[in-house]
Structures are given as structure tokens and as C-alpha cells.
mmCIF file of C-alpha atoms and ligand atoms in Angstrom:
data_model
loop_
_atom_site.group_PDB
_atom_site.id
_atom_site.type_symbol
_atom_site.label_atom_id
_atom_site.label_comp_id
_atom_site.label_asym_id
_atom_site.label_seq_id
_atom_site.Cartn_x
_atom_site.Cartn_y
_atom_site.Cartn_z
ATOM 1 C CA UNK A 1 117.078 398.504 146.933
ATOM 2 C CA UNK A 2 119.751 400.118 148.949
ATOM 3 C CA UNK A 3 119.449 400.886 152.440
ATOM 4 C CA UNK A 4 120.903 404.330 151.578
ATOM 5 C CA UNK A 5 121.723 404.860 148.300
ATOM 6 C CA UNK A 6 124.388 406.813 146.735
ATOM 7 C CA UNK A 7 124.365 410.360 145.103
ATOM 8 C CA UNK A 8 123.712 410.064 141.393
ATOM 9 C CA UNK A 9 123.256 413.237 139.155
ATOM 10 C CA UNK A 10 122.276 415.311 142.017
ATOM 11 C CA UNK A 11 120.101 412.480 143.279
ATOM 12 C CA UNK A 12 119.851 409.861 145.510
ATOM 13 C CA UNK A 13 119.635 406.118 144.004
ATOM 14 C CA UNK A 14 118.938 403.314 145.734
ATOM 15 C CA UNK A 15 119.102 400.841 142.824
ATOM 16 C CA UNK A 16 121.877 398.607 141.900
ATOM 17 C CA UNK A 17 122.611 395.045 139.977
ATOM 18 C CA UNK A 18 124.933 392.408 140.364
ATOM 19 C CA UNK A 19 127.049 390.842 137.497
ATOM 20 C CA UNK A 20 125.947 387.388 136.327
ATOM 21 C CA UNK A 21 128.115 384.805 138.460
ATOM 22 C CA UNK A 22 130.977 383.809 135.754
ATOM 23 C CA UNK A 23 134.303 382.525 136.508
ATOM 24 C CA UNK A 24 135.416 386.044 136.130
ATOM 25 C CA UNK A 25 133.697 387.094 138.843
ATOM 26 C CA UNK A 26 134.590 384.462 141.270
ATOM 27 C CA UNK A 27 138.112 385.315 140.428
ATOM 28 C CA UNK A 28 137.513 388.941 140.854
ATOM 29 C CA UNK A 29 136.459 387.877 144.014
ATOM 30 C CA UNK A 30 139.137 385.021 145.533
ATOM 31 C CA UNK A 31 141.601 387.918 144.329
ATOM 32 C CA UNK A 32 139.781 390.753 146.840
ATOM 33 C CA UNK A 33 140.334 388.621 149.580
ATOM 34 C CA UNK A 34 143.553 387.630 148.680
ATOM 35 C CA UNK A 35 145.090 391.224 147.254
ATOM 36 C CA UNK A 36 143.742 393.229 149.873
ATOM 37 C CA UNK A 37 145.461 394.005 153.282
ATOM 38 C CA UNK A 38 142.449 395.053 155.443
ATOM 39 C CA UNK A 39 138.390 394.048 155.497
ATOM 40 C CA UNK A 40 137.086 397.605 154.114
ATOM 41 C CA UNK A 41 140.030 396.966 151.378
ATOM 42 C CA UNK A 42 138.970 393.243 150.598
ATOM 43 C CA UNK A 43 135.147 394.693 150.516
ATOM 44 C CA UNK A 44 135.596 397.708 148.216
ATOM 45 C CA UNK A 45 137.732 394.925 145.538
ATOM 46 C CA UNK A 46 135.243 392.249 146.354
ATOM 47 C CA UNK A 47 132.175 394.564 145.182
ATOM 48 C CA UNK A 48 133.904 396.516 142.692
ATOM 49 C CA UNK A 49 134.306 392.645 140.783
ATOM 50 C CA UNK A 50 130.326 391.595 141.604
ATOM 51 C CA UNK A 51 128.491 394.593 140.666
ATOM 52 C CA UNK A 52 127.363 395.709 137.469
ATOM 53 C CA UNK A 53 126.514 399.130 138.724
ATOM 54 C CA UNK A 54 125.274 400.969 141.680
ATOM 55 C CA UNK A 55 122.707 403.762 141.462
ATOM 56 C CA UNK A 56 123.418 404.201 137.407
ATOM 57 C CA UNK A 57 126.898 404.764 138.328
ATOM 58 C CA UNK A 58 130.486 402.282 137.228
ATOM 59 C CA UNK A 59 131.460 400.398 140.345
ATOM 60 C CA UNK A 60 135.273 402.133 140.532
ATOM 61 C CA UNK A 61 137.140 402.065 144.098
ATOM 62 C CA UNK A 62 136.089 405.480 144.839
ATOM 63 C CA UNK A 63 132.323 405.486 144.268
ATOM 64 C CA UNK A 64 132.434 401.889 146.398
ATOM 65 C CA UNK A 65 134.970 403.086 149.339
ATOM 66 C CA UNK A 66 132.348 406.430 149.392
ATOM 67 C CA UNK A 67 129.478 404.489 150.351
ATOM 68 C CA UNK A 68 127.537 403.711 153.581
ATOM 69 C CA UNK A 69 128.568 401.213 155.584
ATOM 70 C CA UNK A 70 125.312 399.883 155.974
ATOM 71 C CA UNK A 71 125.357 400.237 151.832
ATOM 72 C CA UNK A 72 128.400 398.136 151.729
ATOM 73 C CA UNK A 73 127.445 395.320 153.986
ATOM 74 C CA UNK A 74 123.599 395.120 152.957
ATOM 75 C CA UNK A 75 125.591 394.721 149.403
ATOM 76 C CA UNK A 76 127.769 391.472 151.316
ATOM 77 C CA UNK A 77 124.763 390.182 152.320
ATOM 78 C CA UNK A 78 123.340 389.628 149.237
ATOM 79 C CA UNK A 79 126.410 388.810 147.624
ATOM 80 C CA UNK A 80 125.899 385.795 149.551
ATOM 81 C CA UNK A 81 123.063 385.232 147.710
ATOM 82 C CA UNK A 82 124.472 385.808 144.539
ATOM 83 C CA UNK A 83 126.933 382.903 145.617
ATOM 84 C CA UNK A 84 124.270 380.549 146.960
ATOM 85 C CA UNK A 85 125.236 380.767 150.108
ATOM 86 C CA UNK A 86 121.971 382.911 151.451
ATOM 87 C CA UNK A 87 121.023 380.031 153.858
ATOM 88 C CA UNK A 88 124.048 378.582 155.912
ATOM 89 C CA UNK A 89 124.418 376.409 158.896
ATOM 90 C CA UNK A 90 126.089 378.721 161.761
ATOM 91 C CA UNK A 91 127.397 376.981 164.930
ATOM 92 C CA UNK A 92 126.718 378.806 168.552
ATOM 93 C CA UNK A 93 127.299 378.090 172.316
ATOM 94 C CA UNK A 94 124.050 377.953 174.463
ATOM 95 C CA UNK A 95 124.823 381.186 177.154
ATOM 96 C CA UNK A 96 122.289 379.626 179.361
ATOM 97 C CA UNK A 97 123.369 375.729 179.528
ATOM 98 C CA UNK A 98 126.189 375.579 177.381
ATOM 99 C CA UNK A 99 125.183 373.422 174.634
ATOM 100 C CA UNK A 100 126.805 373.585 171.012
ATOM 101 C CA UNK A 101 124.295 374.134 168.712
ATOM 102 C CA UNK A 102 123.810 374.690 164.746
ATOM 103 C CA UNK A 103 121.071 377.105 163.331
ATOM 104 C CA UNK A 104 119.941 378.111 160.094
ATOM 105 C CA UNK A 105 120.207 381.954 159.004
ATOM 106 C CA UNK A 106 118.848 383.286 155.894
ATOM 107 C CA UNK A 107 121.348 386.484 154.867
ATOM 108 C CA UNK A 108 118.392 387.657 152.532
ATOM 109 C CA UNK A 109 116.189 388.246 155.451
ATOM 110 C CA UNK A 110 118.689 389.925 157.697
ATOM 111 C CA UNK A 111 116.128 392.837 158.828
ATOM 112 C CA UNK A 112 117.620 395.863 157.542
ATOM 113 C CA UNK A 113 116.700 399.428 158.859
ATOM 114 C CA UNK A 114 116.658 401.848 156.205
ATOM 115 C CA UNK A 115 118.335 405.069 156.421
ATOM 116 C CA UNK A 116 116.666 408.114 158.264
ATOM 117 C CA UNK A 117 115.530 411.291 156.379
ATOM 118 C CA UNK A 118 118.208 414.170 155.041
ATOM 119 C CA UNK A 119 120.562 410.931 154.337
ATOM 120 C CA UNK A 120 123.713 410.883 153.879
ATOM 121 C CA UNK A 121 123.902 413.924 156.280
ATOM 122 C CA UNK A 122 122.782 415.068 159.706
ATOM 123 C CA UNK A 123 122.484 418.169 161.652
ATOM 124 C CA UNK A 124 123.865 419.230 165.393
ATOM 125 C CA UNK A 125 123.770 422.350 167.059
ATOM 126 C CA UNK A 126 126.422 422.614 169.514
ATOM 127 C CA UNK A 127 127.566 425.541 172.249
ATOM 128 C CA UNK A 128 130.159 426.399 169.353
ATOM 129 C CA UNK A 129 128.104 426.319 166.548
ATOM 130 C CA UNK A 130 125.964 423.995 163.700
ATOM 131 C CA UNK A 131 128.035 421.138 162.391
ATOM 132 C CA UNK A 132 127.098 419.283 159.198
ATOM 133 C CA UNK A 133 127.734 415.510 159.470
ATOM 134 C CA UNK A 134 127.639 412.596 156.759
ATOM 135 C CA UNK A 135 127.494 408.907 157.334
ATOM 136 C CA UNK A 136 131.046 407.169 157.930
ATOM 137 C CA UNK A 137 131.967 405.225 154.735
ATOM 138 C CA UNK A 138 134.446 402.852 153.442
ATOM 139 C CA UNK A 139 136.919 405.278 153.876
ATOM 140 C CA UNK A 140 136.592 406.154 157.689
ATOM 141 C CA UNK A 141 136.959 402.616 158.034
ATOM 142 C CA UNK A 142 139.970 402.417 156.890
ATOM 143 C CA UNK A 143 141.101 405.547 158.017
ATOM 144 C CA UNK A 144 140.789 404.799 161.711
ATOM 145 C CA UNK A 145 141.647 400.859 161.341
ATOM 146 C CA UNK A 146 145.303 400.994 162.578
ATOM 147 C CA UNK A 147 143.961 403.568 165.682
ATOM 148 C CA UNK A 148 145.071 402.291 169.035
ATOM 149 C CA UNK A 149 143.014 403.178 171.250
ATOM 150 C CA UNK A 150 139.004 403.498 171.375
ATOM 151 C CA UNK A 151 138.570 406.858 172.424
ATOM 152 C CA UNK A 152 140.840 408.196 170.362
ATOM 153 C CA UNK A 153 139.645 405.990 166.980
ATOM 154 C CA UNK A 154 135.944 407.831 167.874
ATOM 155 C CA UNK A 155 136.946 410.858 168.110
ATOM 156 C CA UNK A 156 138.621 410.222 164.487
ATOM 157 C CA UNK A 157 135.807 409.038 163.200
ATOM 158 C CA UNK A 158 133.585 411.552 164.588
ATOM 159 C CA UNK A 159 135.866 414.572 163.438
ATOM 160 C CA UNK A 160 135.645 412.635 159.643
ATOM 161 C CA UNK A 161 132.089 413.032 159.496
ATOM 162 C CA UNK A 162 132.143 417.011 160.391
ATOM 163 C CA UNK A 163 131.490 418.320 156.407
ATOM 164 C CA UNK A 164 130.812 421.989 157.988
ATOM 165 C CA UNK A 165 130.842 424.366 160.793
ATOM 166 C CA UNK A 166 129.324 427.461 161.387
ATOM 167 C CA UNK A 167 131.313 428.441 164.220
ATOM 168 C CA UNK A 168 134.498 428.616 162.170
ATOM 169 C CA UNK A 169 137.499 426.975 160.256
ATOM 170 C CA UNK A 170 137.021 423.646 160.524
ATOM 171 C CA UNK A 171 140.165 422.435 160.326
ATOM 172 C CA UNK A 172 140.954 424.146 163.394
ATOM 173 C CA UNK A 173 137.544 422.311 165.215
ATOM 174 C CA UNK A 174 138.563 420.070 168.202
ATOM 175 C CA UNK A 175 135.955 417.729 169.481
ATOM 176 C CA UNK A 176 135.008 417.200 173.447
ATOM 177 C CA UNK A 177 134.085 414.163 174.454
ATOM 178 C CA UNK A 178 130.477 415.221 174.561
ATOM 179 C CA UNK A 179 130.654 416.443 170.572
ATOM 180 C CA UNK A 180 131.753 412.851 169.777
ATOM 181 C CA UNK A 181 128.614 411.533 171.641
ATOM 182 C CA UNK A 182 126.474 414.103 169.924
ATOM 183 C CA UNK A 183 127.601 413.262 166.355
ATOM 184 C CA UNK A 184 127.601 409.403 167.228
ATOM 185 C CA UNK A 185 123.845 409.618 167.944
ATOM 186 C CA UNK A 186 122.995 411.872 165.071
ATOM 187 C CA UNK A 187 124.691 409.430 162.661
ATOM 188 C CA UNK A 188 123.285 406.287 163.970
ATOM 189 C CA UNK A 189 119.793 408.215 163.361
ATOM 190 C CA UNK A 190 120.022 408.698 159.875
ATOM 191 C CA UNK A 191 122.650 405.706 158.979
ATOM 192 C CA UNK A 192 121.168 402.697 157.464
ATOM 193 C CA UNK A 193 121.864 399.395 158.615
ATOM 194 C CA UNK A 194 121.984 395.650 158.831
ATOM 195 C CA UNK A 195 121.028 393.705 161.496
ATOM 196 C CA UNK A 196 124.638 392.319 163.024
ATOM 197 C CA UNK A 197 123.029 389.839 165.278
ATOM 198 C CA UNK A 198 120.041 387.823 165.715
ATOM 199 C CA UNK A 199 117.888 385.539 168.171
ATOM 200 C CA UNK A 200 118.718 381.936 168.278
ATOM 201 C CA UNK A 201 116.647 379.210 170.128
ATOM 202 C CA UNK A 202 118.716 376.310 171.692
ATOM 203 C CA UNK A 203 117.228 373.559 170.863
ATOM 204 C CA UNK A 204 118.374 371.784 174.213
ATOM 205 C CA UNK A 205 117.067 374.220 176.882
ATOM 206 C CA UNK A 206 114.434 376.227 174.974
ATOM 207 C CA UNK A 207 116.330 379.486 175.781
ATOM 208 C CA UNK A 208 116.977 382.482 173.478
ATOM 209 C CA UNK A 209 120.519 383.422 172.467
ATOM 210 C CA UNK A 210 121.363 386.424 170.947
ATOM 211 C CA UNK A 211 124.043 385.514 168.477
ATOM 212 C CA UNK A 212 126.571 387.480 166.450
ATOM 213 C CA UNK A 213 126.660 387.590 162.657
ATOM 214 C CA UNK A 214 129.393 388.775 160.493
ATOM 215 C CA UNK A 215 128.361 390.575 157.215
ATOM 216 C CA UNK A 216 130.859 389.483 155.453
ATOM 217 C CA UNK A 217 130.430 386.089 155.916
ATOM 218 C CA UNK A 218 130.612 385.469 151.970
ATOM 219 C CA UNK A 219 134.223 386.826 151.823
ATOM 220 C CA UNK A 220 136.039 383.940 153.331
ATOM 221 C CA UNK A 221 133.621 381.309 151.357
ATOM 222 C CA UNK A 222 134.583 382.602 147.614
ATOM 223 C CA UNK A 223 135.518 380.093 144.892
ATOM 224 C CA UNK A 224 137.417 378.101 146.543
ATOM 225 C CA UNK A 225 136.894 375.162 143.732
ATOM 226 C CA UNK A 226 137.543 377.322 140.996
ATOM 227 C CA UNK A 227 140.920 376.227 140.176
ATOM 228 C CA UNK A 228 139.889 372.926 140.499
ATOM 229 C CA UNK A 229 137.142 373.338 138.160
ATOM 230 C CA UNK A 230 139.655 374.825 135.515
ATOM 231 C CA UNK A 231 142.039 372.658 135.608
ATOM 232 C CA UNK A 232 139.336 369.652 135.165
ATOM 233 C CA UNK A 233 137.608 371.448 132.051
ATOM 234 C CA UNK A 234 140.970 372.353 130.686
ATOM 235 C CA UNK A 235 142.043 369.334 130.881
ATOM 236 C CA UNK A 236 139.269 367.199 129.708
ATOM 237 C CA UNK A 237 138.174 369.885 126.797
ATOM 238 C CA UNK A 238 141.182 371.625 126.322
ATOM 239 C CA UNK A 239 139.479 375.056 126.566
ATOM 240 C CA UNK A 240 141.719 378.349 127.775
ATOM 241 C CA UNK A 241 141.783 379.804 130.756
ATOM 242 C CA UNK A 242 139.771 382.479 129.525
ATOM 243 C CA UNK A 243 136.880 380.409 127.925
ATOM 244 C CA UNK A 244 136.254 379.116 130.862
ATOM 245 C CA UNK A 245 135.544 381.965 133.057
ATOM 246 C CA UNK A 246 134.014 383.726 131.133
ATOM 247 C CA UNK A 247 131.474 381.031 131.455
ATOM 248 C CA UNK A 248 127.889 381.617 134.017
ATOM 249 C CA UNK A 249 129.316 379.428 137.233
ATOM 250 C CA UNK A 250 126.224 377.310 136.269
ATOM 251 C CA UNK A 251 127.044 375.950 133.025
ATOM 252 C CA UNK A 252 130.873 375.442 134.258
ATOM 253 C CA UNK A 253 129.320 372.674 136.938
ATOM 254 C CA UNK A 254 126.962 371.359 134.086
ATOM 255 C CA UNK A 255 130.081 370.513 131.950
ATOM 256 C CA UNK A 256 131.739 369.032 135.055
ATOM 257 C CA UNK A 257 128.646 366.646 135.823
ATOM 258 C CA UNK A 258 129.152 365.330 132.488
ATOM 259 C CA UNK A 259 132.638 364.770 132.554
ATOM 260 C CA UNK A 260 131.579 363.017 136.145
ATOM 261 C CA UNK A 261 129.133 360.823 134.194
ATOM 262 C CA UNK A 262 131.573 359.885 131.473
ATOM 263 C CA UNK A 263 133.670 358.681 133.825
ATOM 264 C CA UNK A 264 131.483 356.598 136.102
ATOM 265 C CA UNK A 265 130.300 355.068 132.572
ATOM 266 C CA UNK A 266 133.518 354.182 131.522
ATOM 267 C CA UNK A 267 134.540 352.269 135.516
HETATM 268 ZN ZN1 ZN B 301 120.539 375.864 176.067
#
């Protein structure tokens, strides 16, 4: 289940199913991170090639870019799954006595915090008036990527996620310092989200670290073999391209075991 969910039919679904892992889809997936010229970009291809569907609706760029961000990288997380790469090794440096060390992390039990109620949208009052907020998304990501500047990137962002004002045309509405706290708060209330870091024990000193973890972790780690693994089947069976993706990742490696085994039978 989504941490959010997306607006489906005048409801809100939470539901969603990945693609069975084929060549295809591993493709799909080097070619996200390869076609794409910024992270939200590389995302919104990567899941637009894994997912079947997402709350009953056709995973197209503009139903993906207009989800939560918590949406989108609960959805990386278990993409890594999907990949079999939900437990990895991750390396840190000991903050207290400055020992390298390695420690497992499971990216299905990230905790997640769901989103808050009224979701996708929140409520201020202000001095000028009521402003109607949603949840930044793919898009405001992108949006305020190439801003200079951190003030002026939240105060972007901010003005974004202002859907309605009561106190009058909103494209006129300039936002105070203040406003941009305001709306930040009110957002993080109801926005779901994944947890981005977690507690690590050093192993050397006993002390707790709390250590960084990037969502997207699975992005740089796709199907790096896959060419590898074509060209051997193709080669050895003289199947297409084609036949061979569209092949579950699964039965690709069992062919390639016995083409190992043939081998080592015939040295
Ligand atoms: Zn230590």
C-alpha cells in the first residue's frame, strides 16, 4: 500500500503492482537512468517501466511526475526489492571514533509514516486569507532543481503548492518568509514519507550513528549484466534480442547456469 495514494475516479487509491522482472523491464530501467537528465526525471522513466499500474490507473509520465514524493520513493524502495537488492551491505564512518564500518539495511523495512488526514491537501489561515495547499510532487522537484539559492528554491516550492486563496488572485499572491514556514509545516503534516536515515551501531565502540540513506539506491544498481547476459544466450542459442527479454530475469539466469554447466563438463 501507498503511503499516499493517488486520486482515482474521485478517490483515493493506495494500491499498486509491479511488472514481473523481464529483460524488458531491466532495460526500461538501465534506459531511465541513462535517458534522463535529472533524478525526479530518471525516477518518473524508471517507474513508469516497473509498474504495472498505480491505484487502477496506466503508469504514463504524468500520473507518475503527479505523485507524492513520499509515493515515489516508498515506490524506489521497493523497487529494490523487486530487483533483489532489499538487503544490501552499506559502508559508514563511526562519528564517535572514526571507524569504517559495513551494516546491513533492509529497504522493505524502511519505517514509513503514512500520510496525514485531508491528503493530498492542507489548510492555512493566514493575515491575508485561507490558502489551499497540496503535497509537492515529481513536478516541484523538478521545477525548482536548477534554483540557486535556498531561500529562494522554498519559496518556489512553497508558492507551487498554493492550489487556492481566499484573499484573492492567486497569481498575484507573494509569499513572506513566514507564509513559506507556515505552508512548509502544514505539508510536512499531511505528506507521507520514508524514513531517509537510520540508526547504525559501530561495531568497534558500541556507539549509535545516525546514518544517511538514499531512496534511490536501486537506480544506480540496474541491470548492469544484462547485455552480458544477451549476448551469452544469443550467442549460445541463437535467440533474438527480443526473445530474450521478454523472458522473467529468473529463467534468463537458469539458461545461463546451464550453459555454465555445459561448459565446465566439456573442460
Ligand atoms: Zn565507533
Amino acid at each position: 500500500m501507498l503511503p499516499g495514494g493517488i486520486q482515482h475516479q474521485g478517490s483515493l487509491r493506495r494500491d499498486y503492482d509491479f511488472r514481473p522482472l523481464t529483460g524488458e523491464v531491466e532495460m526500461g530501467l538501465a534506459e531511465a537512468v541513462a535517458r534522463a537528465r535529472d533524478l525526479p526525471g530518471q525516477v518518473t522513466l524508471a517507474l513508469q517501466a516497473a509498474l504495472a499500474h498505480v491505484g487502477g490507473r496506466q503508469p504514463d509520465a504524468a500520473v507518475i511526475d503527479g505523485m507524492s514524493v513520499g509515493d515515489r520513493q516508498f515506490l524506489m524502495t521497493r523497487l529494490a526489492g523487486v530487483l533483489g537488492l532489499d538487503q544490501v551491505w552499506l559502508t559508514a564512518s563511526c562519528r564517535h571514533c572514526g571507524e569504517p564500518f559495513d551494516f546491513p539495511l533492509n529497504y522493505d523495512r524502511l519505517p514509513v509514516k503514512p500520510a496525514g488526514s485531508g491528503f493530498p491537501d492542507a489548510h492555512i489561515s493566514t493575515e491575508r486569507g485561507m490558502l489551499t495547499l497540496r503535497v509537492p510532487n515529481g513536478m516541484d522537484q523538478r521545477a525548482v532543481l536548477g534554483i540557486a539559492g535556498m531561500q529562494l528554491a522554498r519559496q518556489t516550492l512553497a508558492k507551487r503548492c498554493v492550489t487556492a486563496w481566499d484573499g484573492g488572485d492567486l497569481s498575484t499572491l507573494e509569499l513572506d518568509a513566514g507564509e513559506v514556514t507556515a505552508i512548509e509545516a502544514a505539508l510536512e503534516s499531511v505528506a507521507p514519507e520514508i524514513a531517509t536515515e537510520v540508526m547504525a551501531p559501530c561495531p568497534e565502540c558500541g556507539a549509535e550513528n545516525r546514518v544517511g540513506i538514499d531512496p534511490y539506491f536501486c537506480l544506480g544498481r540496474v541491470s548492469q549484466d544484462l547485455f552480458g547476459d544477451v549476448h551469452r544466450l544469443a550467442s549460445h542459442y541463437h535467440w533474438s534480442e527480443a526473445e530474450i527479454l521478454v523472458m522473467p530475469r529468473w529463467r534468463r539466469h537458469r539458461y545461463l547456469a546451464l550453459i555454465d554447466r555445459s561448459r565446465g563438463m566439456m573442460q
